[in-house]
PDB file of C-alpha atoms and ligand atoms in Angstrom:
ATOM      1  CA  MET A   1      30.435  70.622 -63.430  1.00 38.00           C
ATOM      2  CA  THR A   2      31.648  69.973 -59.882  1.00 42.00           C
ATOM      3  CA  ASP A   3      29.305  69.043 -57.056  1.00 42.00           C
ATOM      4  CA  SER A   4      29.578  72.493 -55.536  1.00 44.00           C
ATOM      5  CA  THR A   5      28.820  74.350 -58.796  1.00 40.00           C
ATOM      6  CA  ARG A   6      25.906  71.973 -59.464  1.00 40.00           C
ATOM      7  CA  SER A   7      24.483  72.721 -55.990  1.00 44.00           C
ATOM      8  CA  ALA A   8      24.921  76.425 -56.560  1.00 42.00           C
ATOM      9  CA  SER A   9      23.137  76.346 -59.916  1.00 41.00           C
ATOM     10  CA  THR A  10      20.309  74.246 -58.422  1.00 45.00           C
ATOM     11  CA  ALA A  11      19.919  76.760 -55.617  1.00 45.00           C
ATOM     12  CA  ALA A  12      19.915  79.632 -58.128  1.00 42.00           C
ATOM     13  CA  SER A  13      17.212  78.035 -60.287  1.00 45.00           C
ATOM     14  CA  SER A  14      15.122  77.325 -57.161  1.00 47.00           C
ATOM     15  CA  ALA A  15      15.444  80.927 -56.087  1.00 48.00           C
ATOM     16  CA  ALA A  16      14.183  82.059 -59.513  1.00 47.00           C
ATOM     17  CA  ALA A  17      11.085  79.827 -59.345  1.00 49.00           C
ATOM     18  CA  PRO A  18       7.705  81.517 -58.898  1.00 50.00           C
ATOM     19  CA  PRO A  19       6.479  81.481 -55.289  1.00 59.00           C
ATOM     20  CA  GLY A  20       3.230  79.600 -55.849  1.00 93.00           C
ATOM     21  CA  ARG A  21       2.981  76.058 -57.209  1.00 97.00           C
ATOM     22  CA  SER A  22       0.140  74.100 -58.788  1.00 97.00           C
ATOM     23  CA  VAL A  23      -0.867  71.546 -56.171  1.00 98.00           C
ATOM     24  CA  LEU A  24      -3.234  68.565 -56.236  1.00 98.00           C
ATOM     25  CA  VAL A  25      -4.334  67.017 -52.921  1.00 98.00           C
ATOM     26  CA  THR A  26      -6.374  63.819 -53.176  1.00 98.00           C
ATOM     27  CA  GLY A  27      -9.098  63.499 -50.562  1.00 97.00           C
ATOM     28  CA  GLY A  28      -8.707  67.167 -49.793  1.00 97.00           C
ATOM     29  CA  ASN A  29     -12.277  67.806 -48.745  1.00 96.00           C
ATOM     30  CA  ARG A  30     -11.882  66.832 -45.080  1.00 95.00           C
ATOM     31  CA  GLY A  31      -9.494  65.584 -42.421  1.00 97.00           C
ATOM     32  CA  ILE A  32      -5.749  65.636 -43.051  1.00 98.00           C
ATOM     33  CA  GLY A  33      -6.147  66.397 -46.767  1.00 98.00           C
ATOM     34  CA  LEU A  34      -8.174  69.521 -46.081  1.00 98.00           C
ATOM     35  CA  ALA A  35      -5.637  70.758 -43.514  1.00 98.00           C
ATOM     36  CA  VAL A  36      -2.830  70.199 -46.048  1.00 98.00           C
ATOM     37  CA  ALA A  37      -4.766  71.980 -48.788  1.00 98.00           C
ATOM     38  CA  ARG A  38      -5.475  74.997 -46.578  1.00 98.00           C
ATOM     39  CA  SER A  39      -1.874  75.154 -45.385  1.00 98.00           C
ATOM     40  CA  LEU A  40      -0.443  75.105 -48.925  1.00 98.00           C
ATOM     41  CA  ALA A  41      -3.027  77.634 -50.144  1.00 97.00           C
ATOM     42  CA  ALA A  42      -2.026  79.934 -47.249  1.00 97.00           C
ATOM     43  CA  ARG A  43       1.595  79.757 -48.426  1.00 96.00           C
ATOM     44  CA  GLY A  44       0.493  81.014 -51.838  1.00 96.00           C
ATOM     45  CA  ASP A  45       0.125  77.790 -53.812  1.00 97.00           C
ATOM     46  CA  ARG A  46      -2.690  77.252 -56.318  1.00 97.00           C
ATOM     47  CA  VAL A  47      -4.415  74.280 -54.747  1.00 97.00           C
ATOM     48  CA  ALA A  48      -6.876  71.814 -56.269  1.00 98.00           C
ATOM     49  CA  VAL A  49      -8.478  69.159 -54.090  1.00 98.00           C
ATOM     50  CA  THR A  50     -10.256  66.027 -55.163  1.00 97.00           C
ATOM     51  CA  HIS A  51     -13.575  65.297 -53.508  1.00 95.00           C
ATOM     52  CA  ARG A  52     -15.375  62.040 -54.111  1.00 93.00           C
ATOM     53  CA  THR A  53     -18.596  63.066 -52.401  1.00 88.00           C
ATOM     54  CA  GLY A  54     -20.329  66.312 -51.418  1.00 87.00           C
ATOM     55  CA  GLU A  55     -19.183  69.803 -52.300  1.00 90.00           C
ATOM     56  CA  PRO A  56     -15.586  71.073 -52.470  1.00 91.00           C
ATOM     57  CA  PRO A  57     -14.433  72.945 -49.374  1.00 94.00           C
ATOM     58  CA  ALA A  58     -15.081  76.679 -49.348  1.00 93.00           C
ATOM     59  CA  GLY A  59     -12.363  78.725 -51.002  1.00 92.00           C
ATOM     60  CA  LEU A  60     -10.596  75.777 -52.660  1.00 96.00           C
ATOM     61  CA  PHE A  61     -10.798  74.577 -56.268  1.00 97.00           C
ATOM     62  CA  GLY A  62     -12.460  71.163 -56.225  1.00 97.00           C
ATOM     63  CA  VAL A  63     -12.441  68.381 -58.788  1.00 97.00           C
ATOM     64  CA  ARG A  64     -14.829  65.501 -58.285  1.00 96.00           C
ATOM     65  CA  CYS A  65     -12.857  62.272 -58.438  1.00 97.00           C
ATOM     66  CA  ASP A  66     -12.867  58.736 -57.132  1.00 98.00           C
ATOM     67  CA  VAL A  67      -9.165  57.861 -57.142  1.00 98.00           C
ATOM     68  CA  ARG A  68      -9.964  54.223 -57.940  1.00 98.00           C
ATOM     69  CA  ASP A  69     -11.182  55.273 -61.390  1.00 98.00           C
ATOM     70  CA  GLU A  70      -8.506  55.973 -64.030  1.00 98.00           C
ATOM     71  CA  VAL A  71     -10.845  58.078 -66.184  1.00 98.00           C
ATOM     72  CA  GLN A  72     -11.804  60.297 -63.252  1.00 98.00           C
ATOM     73  CA  VAL A  73      -8.158  60.672 -62.198  1.00 98.00           C
ATOM     74  CA  GLU A  74      -7.111  61.663 -65.713  1.00 98.00           C
ATOM     75  CA  ARG A  75      -9.895  64.242 -65.776  1.00 98.00           C
ATOM     76  CA  ALA A  76      -8.879  65.573 -62.350  1.00 98.00           C
ATOM     77  CA  PHE A  77      -5.307  66.204 -63.536  1.00 98.00           C
ATOM     78  CA  LYS A  78      -6.635  67.920 -66.681  1.00 98.00           C
ATOM     79  CA  GLU A  79      -9.010  70.146 -64.674  1.00 97.00           C
ATOM     80  CA  ALA A  80      -6.297  71.054 -62.181  1.00 97.00           C
ATOM     81  CA  ALA A  81      -3.885  71.865 -65.038  1.00 97.00           C
ATOM     82  CA  ALA A  82      -6.491  73.980 -66.835  1.00 97.00           C
ATOM     83  CA  ALA A  83      -7.170  75.992 -63.664  1.00 96.00           C
ATOM     84  CA  HIS A  84      -3.680  76.260 -62.188  1.00 96.00           C
ATOM     85  CA  GLY A  85      -1.090  74.925 -64.654  1.00 96.00           C
ATOM     86  CA  GLU A  86       0.411  71.424 -64.747  1.00 97.00           C
ATOM     87  CA  VAL A  87       0.522  69.809 -61.313  1.00 98.00           C
ATOM     88  CA  GLU A  88       3.889  70.458 -59.639  1.00 98.00           C
ATOM     89  CA  VAL A  89       3.067  69.181 -56.150  1.00 98.00           C
ATOM     90  CA  LEU A  90       1.083  65.996 -55.476  1.00 98.00           C
ATOM     91  CA  VAL A  91      -0.151  65.033 -52.042  1.00 98.00           C
ATOM     92  CA  ALA A  92      -1.582  61.507 -52.287  1.00 98.00           C
ATOM     93  CA  ASN A  93      -3.727  61.514 -49.183  1.00 98.00           C
ATOM     94  CA  ALA A  94      -7.044  59.791 -49.983  1.00 98.00           C
ATOM     95  CA  GLY A  95      -7.367  56.655 -47.917  1.00 98.00           C
ATOM     96  CA  ILE A  96      -9.775  54.324 -46.165  1.00 98.00           C
ATOM     97  CA  THR A  97      -9.800  51.638 -43.498  1.00 97.00           C
ATOM     98  CA  ARG A  98     -11.896  48.484 -43.477  1.00 96.00           C
ATOM     99  CA  ASP A  99     -10.642  46.602 -40.497  1.00 95.00           C
ATOM    100  CA  GLY A 100     -11.090  42.976 -39.493  1.00 95.00           C
ATOM    101  CA  LEU A 101      -8.963  39.984 -38.654  1.00 97.00           C
ATOM    102  CA  LEU A 102      -7.671  38.366 -41.830  1.00 97.00           C
ATOM    103  CA  PRO A 103      -9.552  35.054 -41.596  1.00 97.00           C
ATOM    104  CA  ALA A 104     -12.799  37.040 -41.624  1.00 96.00           C
ATOM    105  CA  LEU A 105     -11.768  39.739 -44.078  1.00 96.00           C
ATOM    106  CA  GLY A 106     -13.724  39.463 -47.312  1.00 97.00           C
ATOM    107  CA  ASP A 107     -12.302  39.967 -50.779  1.00 97.00           C
ATOM    108  CA  ASP A 108     -14.407  43.095 -51.227  1.00 97.00           C
ATOM    109  CA  ALA A 109     -12.769  44.752 -48.202  1.00 98.00           C
ATOM    110  CA  VAL A 110      -9.286  43.663 -49.301  1.00 98.00           C
ATOM    111  CA  ASP A 111      -9.873  44.971 -52.826  1.00 98.00           C
ATOM    112  CA  GLU A 112     -11.287  48.288 -51.648  1.00 98.00           C
ATOM    113  CA  VAL A 113      -8.439  48.904 -49.210  1.00 98.00           C
ATOM    114  CA  LEU A 114      -5.666  47.920 -51.644  1.00 98.00           C
ATOM    115  CA  ASP A 115      -7.282  49.796 -54.549  1.00 98.00           C
ATOM    116  CA  THR A 116      -7.725  53.019 -52.595  1.00 98.00           C
ATOM    117  CA  ASN A 117      -4.582  53.051 -50.468  1.00 98.00           C
ATOM    118  CA  LEU A 118      -2.025  51.577 -52.877  1.00 98.00           C
ATOM    119  CA  ARG A 119      -3.162  51.122 -56.461  1.00 98.00           C
ATOM    120  CA  ALA A 120      -4.757  54.573 -56.643  1.00 98.00           C
ATOM    121  CA  VAL A 121      -1.566  56.143 -55.277  1.00 98.00           C
ATOM    122  CA  LEU A 122       0.429  54.460 -58.060  1.00 98.00           C
ATOM    123  CA  ARG A 123      -2.140  55.868 -60.473  1.00 98.00           C
ATOM    124  CA  VAL A 124      -1.987  59.482 -59.267  1.00 98.00           C
ATOM    125  CA  ALA A 125       1.803  59.338 -58.926  1.00 98.00           C
ATOM    126  CA  ARG A 126       2.061  58.168 -62.535  1.00 98.00           C
ATOM    127  CA  HIS A 127      -0.056  61.076 -63.761  1.00 98.00           C
ATOM    128  CA  ALA A 128       1.886  63.515 -61.600  1.00 98.00           C
ATOM    129  CA  SER A 129       5.269  62.233 -62.743  1.00 98.00           C
ATOM    130  CA  ARG A 130       4.290  62.728 -66.392  1.00 95.00           C
ATOM    131  CA  ALA A 131       3.400  66.335 -65.590  1.00 91.00           C
ATOM    132  CA  MET A 132       6.537  66.959 -63.524  1.00 97.00           C
ATOM    133  CA  ILE A 133       9.221  65.366 -65.720  1.00 96.00           C
ATOM    134  CA  GLY A 134       9.026  68.031 -68.403  1.00 93.00           C
ATOM    135  CA  ARG A 135       9.280  70.822 -65.844  1.00 93.00           C
ATOM    136  CA  ARG A 136      12.283  69.206 -64.133  1.00 95.00           C
ATOM    137  CA  TRP A 137      10.783  70.103 -60.765  1.00 97.00           C
ATOM    138  CA  GLY A 138       8.270  68.358 -58.573  1.00 98.00           C
ATOM    139  CA  ARG A 139       7.297  67.305 -55.090  1.00 98.00           C
ATOM    140  CA  MET A 140       5.281  64.225 -54.166  1.00 98.00           C
ATOM    141  CA  VAL A 141       4.220  63.316 -50.657  1.00 99.00           C
ATOM    142  CA  LEU A 142       2.457  60.016 -50.043  1.00 99.00           C
ATOM    143  CA  ILE A 143       0.435  59.746 -46.833  1.00 98.00           C
ATOM    144  CA  SER A 144       1.148  56.372 -45.255  1.00 98.00           C
ATOM    145  CA  SER A 145       0.690  55.457 -41.580  1.00 98.00           C
ATOM    146  CA  ALA A 146       2.828  54.739 -38.548  1.00 97.00           C
ATOM    147  CA  VAL A 147       1.173  51.320 -38.294  1.00 97.00           C
ATOM    148  CA  ALA A 148       2.561  50.407 -41.723  1.00 97.00           C
ATOM    149  CA  LEU A 149       5.873  49.978 -39.928  1.00 93.00           C
ATOM    150  CA  THR A 150       4.742  48.512 -36.588  1.00 95.00           C
ATOM    151  CA  GLY A 151       1.966  46.258 -37.863  1.00 96.00           C
ATOM    152  CA  SER A 152      -1.526  46.398 -36.410  1.00 95.00           C
ATOM    153  CA  PRO A 153      -3.896  43.513 -35.704  1.00 94.00           C
ATOM    154  CA  GLY A 154      -7.068  43.797 -37.763  1.00 95.00           C
ATOM    155  CA  GLN A 155      -5.330  45.913 -40.389  1.00 96.00           C
ATOM    156  CA  THR A 156      -3.466  43.439 -42.598  1.00 98.00           C
ATOM    157  CA  ALA A 157      -4.704  44.890 -45.876  1.00 98.00           C
ATOM    158  CA  TYR A 158      -4.387  48.501 -44.695  1.00 98.00           C
ATOM    159  CA  THR A 159      -0.841  48.085 -43.387  1.00 98.00           C
ATOM    160  CA  ALA A 160       0.193  46.097 -46.471  1.00 98.00           C
ATOM    161  CA  ALA A 161      -1.001  48.958 -48.654  1.00 98.00           C
ATOM    162  CA  LYS A 162       0.530  51.664 -46.479  1.00 98.00           C
ATOM    163  CA  ALA A 163       3.870  49.805 -46.266  1.00 98.00           C
ATOM    164  CA  GLY A 164       3.723  49.437 -50.036  1.00 98.00           C
ATOM    165  CA  LEU A 165       3.805  53.228 -50.312  1.00 98.00           C
ATOM    166  CA  VAL A 166       7.326  53.207 -48.871  1.00 98.00           C
ATOM    167  CA  GLY A 167       8.611  50.956 -51.656  1.00 98.00           C
ATOM    168  CA  LEU A 168       6.675  52.959 -54.197  1.00 98.00           C
ATOM    169  CA  ALA A 169       8.105  56.264 -52.975  1.00 98.00           C
ATOM    170  CA  ARG A 170      11.664  54.983 -52.856  1.00 98.00           C
ATOM    171  CA  SER A 171      11.566  53.419 -56.324  1.00 98.00           C
ATOM    172  CA  LEU A 172      10.013  56.577 -57.719  1.00 98.00           C
ATOM    173  CA  ALA A 173      12.615  58.676 -55.919  1.00 98.00           C
ATOM    174  CA  TRP A 174      15.251  56.746 -57.896  1.00 98.00           C
ATOM    175  CA  GLU A 175      13.345  57.115 -61.167  1.00 98.00           C
ATOM    176  CA  LEU A 176      12.748  60.846 -60.837  1.00 98.00           C
ATOM    177  CA  GLY A 177      15.658  62.121 -58.765  1.00 98.00           C
ATOM    178  CA  GLY A 178      17.630  63.185 -61.825  1.00 97.00           C
ATOM    179  CA  ARG A 179      14.747  65.447 -62.841  1.00 97.00           C
ATOM    180  CA  GLY A 180      14.666  67.465 -59.630  1.00 97.00           C
ATOM    181  CA  ILE A 181      11.575  65.639 -58.364  1.00 98.00           C
ATOM    182  CA  THR A 182      11.425  64.426 -54.767  1.00 98.00           C
ATOM    183  CA  VAL A 183       9.142  61.690 -53.455  1.00 98.00           C
ATOM    184  CA  ASN A 184       8.635  61.308 -49.720  1.00 98.00           C
ATOM    185  CA  VAL A 185       6.324  59.560 -47.294  1.00 98.00           C
ATOM    186  CA  VAL A 186       4.610  61.037 -44.255  1.00 98.00           C
ATOM    187  CA  ALA A 187       3.547  58.443 -41.690  1.00 98.00           C
ATOM    188  CA  PRO A 188       0.964  59.857 -39.283  1.00 98.00           C
ATOM    189  CA  GLY A 189       0.128  58.242 -35.963  1.00 98.00           C
ATOM    190  CA  LEU A 190      -3.214  58.921 -34.313  1.00 97.00           C
ATOM    191  CA  VAL A 191      -4.764  62.019 -35.858  1.00 98.00           C
ATOM    192  CA  GLU A 192      -8.111  63.528 -34.894  1.00 97.00           C
ATOM    193  CA  THR A 193     -10.254  62.991 -37.987  1.00 97.00           C
ATOM    194  CA  ASP A 194     -13.361  61.034 -38.972  1.00 94.00           C
ATOM    195  CA  MET A 195     -11.087  58.024 -39.554  1.00 94.00           C
ATOM    196  CA  LEU A 196      -9.938  57.987 -35.937  1.00 94.00           C
ATOM    197  CA  ARG A 197     -13.519  58.187 -34.694  1.00 92.00           C
ATOM    198  CA  GLN A 198     -14.062  54.693 -36.150  1.00 91.00           C
ATOM    199  CA  VAL A 199     -11.484  53.183 -33.762  1.00 92.00           C
ATOM    200  CA  ARG A 200     -12.932  51.357 -30.742  1.00 91.00           C
ATOM    201  CA  PRO A 201     -12.198  52.990 -27.348  1.00 93.00           C
ATOM    202  CA  ALA A 202     -10.246  49.966 -26.069  1.00 93.00           C
ATOM    203  CA  ARG A 203      -8.038  50.016 -29.168  1.00 92.00           C
ATOM    204  CA  MET A 204      -7.548  53.777 -28.782  1.00 95.00           C
ATOM    205  CA  GLU A 205      -6.231  53.166 -25.266  1.00 95.00           C
ATOM    206  CA  GLN A 206      -3.724  50.650 -26.664  1.00 94.00           C
ATOM    207  CA  TYR A 207      -2.547  53.068 -29.354  1.00 95.00           C
ATOM    208  CA  LEU A 208      -2.192  55.887 -26.809  1.00 97.00           C
ATOM    209  CA  ALA A 209      -0.121  53.611 -24.590  1.00 96.00           C
ATOM    210  CA  MET A 210       2.207  53.088 -27.586  1.00 96.00           C
ATOM    211  CA  THR A 211       2.481  56.864 -28.137  1.00 97.00           C
ATOM    212  CA  PRO A 212       5.119  58.617 -25.993  1.00 98.00           C
ATOM    213  CA  LEU A 213       3.337  61.975 -26.315  1.00 98.00           C
ATOM    214  CA  ARG A 214       0.147  60.258 -25.015  1.00 97.00           C
ATOM    215  CA  ARG A 215      -2.234  62.138 -27.289  1.00 98.00           C
ATOM    216  CA  ALA A 216      -3.599  62.187 -30.811  1.00 97.00           C
ATOM    217  CA  GLY A 217      -2.243  64.808 -33.188  1.00 98.00           C
ATOM    218  CA  THR A 218      -4.186  67.343 -35.193  1.00 98.00           C
ATOM    219  CA  PRO A 219      -4.536  67.471 -38.978  1.00 98.00           C
ATOM    220  CA  ASP A 220      -2.649  70.785 -38.874  1.00 98.00           C
ATOM    221  CA  GLU A 221       0.352  69.077 -37.289  1.00 98.00           C
ATOM    222  CA  VAL A 222       0.511  66.648 -40.222  1.00 98.00           C
ATOM    223  CA  ALA A 223       0.008  69.514 -42.675  1.00 98.00           C
ATOM    224  CA  GLU A 224       3.102  71.276 -41.284  1.00 98.00           C
ATOM    225  CA  ALA A 225       5.270  68.282 -42.220  1.00 98.00           C
ATOM    226  CA  VAL A 226       3.764  68.114 -45.702  1.00 98.00           C
ATOM    227  CA  ARG A 227       4.256  71.831 -46.145  1.00 98.00           C
ATOM    228  CA  PHE A 228       7.956  71.471 -45.381  1.00 98.00           C
ATOM    229  CA  LEU A 229       8.489  68.442 -47.635  1.00 98.00           C
ATOM    230  CA  THR A 230       6.813  70.250 -50.546  1.00 98.00           C
ATOM    231  CA  SER A 231       8.810  73.449 -50.064  1.00 97.00           C
ATOM    232  CA  GLU A 232      11.820  74.695 -52.006  1.00 95.00           C
ATOM    233  CA  GLN A 233      13.851  74.217 -48.818  1.00 96.00           C
ATOM    234  CA  ALA A 234      13.280  70.437 -48.854  1.00 98.00           C
ATOM    235  CA  ALA A 235      15.034  70.034 -52.215  1.00 97.00           C
ATOM    236  CA  PHE A 236      17.623  67.576 -50.847  1.00 98.00           C
ATOM    237  CA  ILE A 237      15.157  65.243 -49.110  1.00 98.00           C
ATOM    238  CA  THR A 238      13.845  62.305 -51.108  1.00 98.00           C
ATOM    239  CA  GLY A 239      12.876  58.721 -50.316  1.00 98.00           C
ATOM    240  CA  ALA A 240      12.385  59.682 -46.676  1.00 98.00           C
ATOM    241  CA  VAL A 241       9.699  58.410 -44.319  1.00 98.00           C
ATOM    242  CA  LEU A 242       8.774  61.156 -41.866  1.00 98.00           C
ATOM    243  CA  PRO A 243       6.704  59.997 -38.891  1.00 98.00           C
ATOM    244  CA  VAL A 244       4.273  62.577 -37.489  1.00 98.00           C
ATOM    245  CA  SER A 245       3.068  60.341 -34.760  1.00 98.00           C
ATOM    246  CA  GLY A 246       3.871  61.549 -31.246  1.00 98.00           C
ATOM    247  CA  GLY A 247       6.507  58.808 -31.278  1.00 98.00           C
ATOM    248  CA  LEU A 248       4.146  55.951 -32.192  1.00 97.00           C
ATOM    249  CA  GLY A 249       6.284  53.489 -34.154  1.00 93.00           C
ATOM    250  CA  MET A 250       9.514  55.392 -33.655  1.00 93.00           C
ATOM    251  CA  GLY A 251      12.686  53.615 -34.684  1.00 86.00           C
ATOM    252  CA  HIS A 252      11.143  51.757 -37.589  1.00 79.00           C
TER     253      HIS A 252
HETATM  254  P1  LIG B   1     -10.775  60.835 -43.407  1.00 50.18           P
HETATM  255  O1  LIG B   1     -11.576  59.592 -43.323  1.00 50.18           O
HETATM  256  O2  LIG B   1     -11.093  61.997 -42.549  1.00 50.18           O
HETATM  257  O3  LIG B   1     -10.716  61.354 -44.926  1.00 50.18           O
HETATM  258  C1  LIG B   1     -10.420  60.457 -45.953  1.00 50.18           C
HETATM  259  C2  LIG B   1     -10.353  61.229 -47.245  1.00 50.18           C
HETATM  260  O4  LIG B   1     -10.031  60.314 -48.308  1.00 50.18           O
HETATM  261  C3  LIG B   1     -11.679  61.888 -47.599  1.00 50.18           C
HETATM  262  O5  LIG B   1     -11.438  63.108 -48.245  1.00 50.18           O
HETATM  263  C4  LIG B   1     -12.272  60.880 -48.584  1.00 50.18           C
HETATM  264  O6  LIG B   1     -13.192  61.443 -49.506  1.00 50.18           O
HETATM  265  C5  LIG B   1     -11.028  60.448 -49.318  1.00 50.18           C
HETATM  266  N1  LIG B   1     -11.233  59.209 -50.044  1.00 50.18           N
HETATM  267  C6  LIG B   1     -11.421  57.971 -49.547  1.00 50.18           C
HETATM  268  N2  LIG B   1     -11.600  57.098 -50.550  1.00 50.18           N
HETATM  269  C7  LIG B   1     -11.537  57.804 -51.713  1.00 50.18           C
HETATM  270  C8  LIG B   1     -11.647  57.479 -53.069  1.00 50.18           C
HETATM  271  N3  LIG B   1     -11.876  56.219 -53.488  1.00 50.18           N
HETATM  272  N4  LIG B   1     -11.527  58.460 -53.980  1.00 50.18           N
HETATM  273  C9  LIG B   1     -11.307  59.726 -53.602  1.00 50.18           C
HETATM  274  N5  LIG B   1     -11.186  60.124 -52.316  1.00 50.18           N
HETATM  275  C10 LIG B   1     -11.310  59.153 -51.381  1.00 50.18           C
HETATM  276  O7  LIG B   1      -9.286  60.341 -43.167  1.00 50.18           O
HETATM  277  P2  LIG B   1      -7.977  61.103 -42.655  1.00 50.18           P
HETATM  278  O8  LIG B   1      -8.003  62.528 -43.026  1.00 50.18           O
HETATM  279  O9  LIG B   1      -7.758  60.702 -41.259  1.00 50.18           O
HETATM  280  O10 LIG B   1      -6.905  60.307 -43.519  1.00 50.18           O
HETATM  281  C11 LIG B   1      -6.137  60.878 -44.546  1.00 50.18           C
HETATM  282  C12 LIG B   1      -4.985  59.939 -44.833  1.00 50.18           C
HETATM  283  O11 LIG B   1      -4.191  59.795 -43.668  1.00 50.18           O
HETATM  284  C13 LIG B   1      -5.432  58.527 -45.232  1.00 50.18           C
HETATM  285  O12 LIG B   1      -4.606  58.031 -46.261  1.00 50.18           O
HETATM  286  C14 LIG B   1      -5.229  57.743 -43.952  1.00 50.18           C
HETATM  287  O13 LIG B   1      -5.015  56.374 -44.200  1.00 50.18           O
HETATM  288  C15 LIG B   1      -4.021  58.429 -43.378  1.00 50.18           C
HETATM  289  N6  LIG B   1      -3.841  58.243 -41.944  1.00 50.18           N
HETATM  290  C16 LIG B   1      -4.767  58.726 -41.048  1.00 50.18           C
HETATM  291  C17 LIG B   1      -4.578  58.541 -39.690  1.00 50.18           C
HETATM  292  C18 LIG B   1      -5.525  59.047 -38.640  1.00 50.18           C
HETATM  293  O14 LIG B   1      -5.341  58.721 -37.448  1.00 50.18           O
HETATM  294  N7  LIG B   1      -6.509  59.841 -38.977  1.00 50.18           N
HETATM  295  C19 LIG B   1      -3.395  57.811 -39.195  1.00 50.18           C
HETATM  296  C20 LIG B   1      -2.489  57.381 -40.207  1.00 50.18           C
HETATM  297  C21 LIG B   1      -2.717  57.592 -41.528  1.00 50.18           C
HETATM  298  P3  LIG B   1     -14.789  61.462 -49.163  1.00 50.18           P
HETATM  299  O15 LIG B   1     -15.011  62.590 -48.205  1.00 50.18           O
HETATM  300  O16 LIG B   1     -15.400  61.704 -50.481  1.00 50.18           O
HETATM  301  O17 LIG B   1     -15.112  60.128 -48.572  1.00 50.18           O
END
């Protein structure tokens, strides 16, 4: 098969695919994850969101899950598959910050940040890849951060974990590319969510000064990028890091 006939047959099989996909968004009960979940549901996908606390968001299928717990993650994938079919699109979004300068950062904070932002993403990506390999189609988007690439004082553990997602995505892109599965990273800058409200005003001013568009973005603006990367049309994009940051960290 030549390259051009292979492309044509790939395009034909994509065109024949059903319009809606089975999606799992971790941390989809608020903030960026909720905006992503609503955006993909509006496009016609069958969306499950994990929620660690509280109730699932209205109108979305929720599975209670702490992503740091392998048993809960396994159950979440089973519940999503039972409701919507095997997961075809994973958005690994759940994340936390516990900031502090490294000399004063305790092991508990380091463990929590690395477990949630890196180890748990490996875990959900592993479950998702098992589901996707057999179908020979899949989309994964890992939510990193613009500061993973610039560095950020007080965020050594957070940026280490978020930078780790780039290596994870690119290695997985190599492992799964032959199966029609893409793995990409979205790197948001300042985004108006509960997480941003924890940032001190003086630090916010510094971040805004590093942002050419001079404003924070909205969760919907991040969701647009995720929607594109998980679409049929993004079939030739893998291993990419897409900043959605108003220019914060551009060029990295
Ligand atoms: P929020 O604090 O608004 O939401 C965080 C989400 O992650 C919540 O749904 C939360 O669930 C979930 N979560 C946290 N820990 C766990 C866990 N152990 N198990 C399951 N779910 C968990 O944050 P954002 O929406 O702002 O952030 C979303 C992602 O975007 C994160 O990965 C963050 O690092 C990243 N990001 C955010 C930026 C910003 O400016 N807002 C900038 C750059 C990156 P629960 O409600 O149960 O706590």
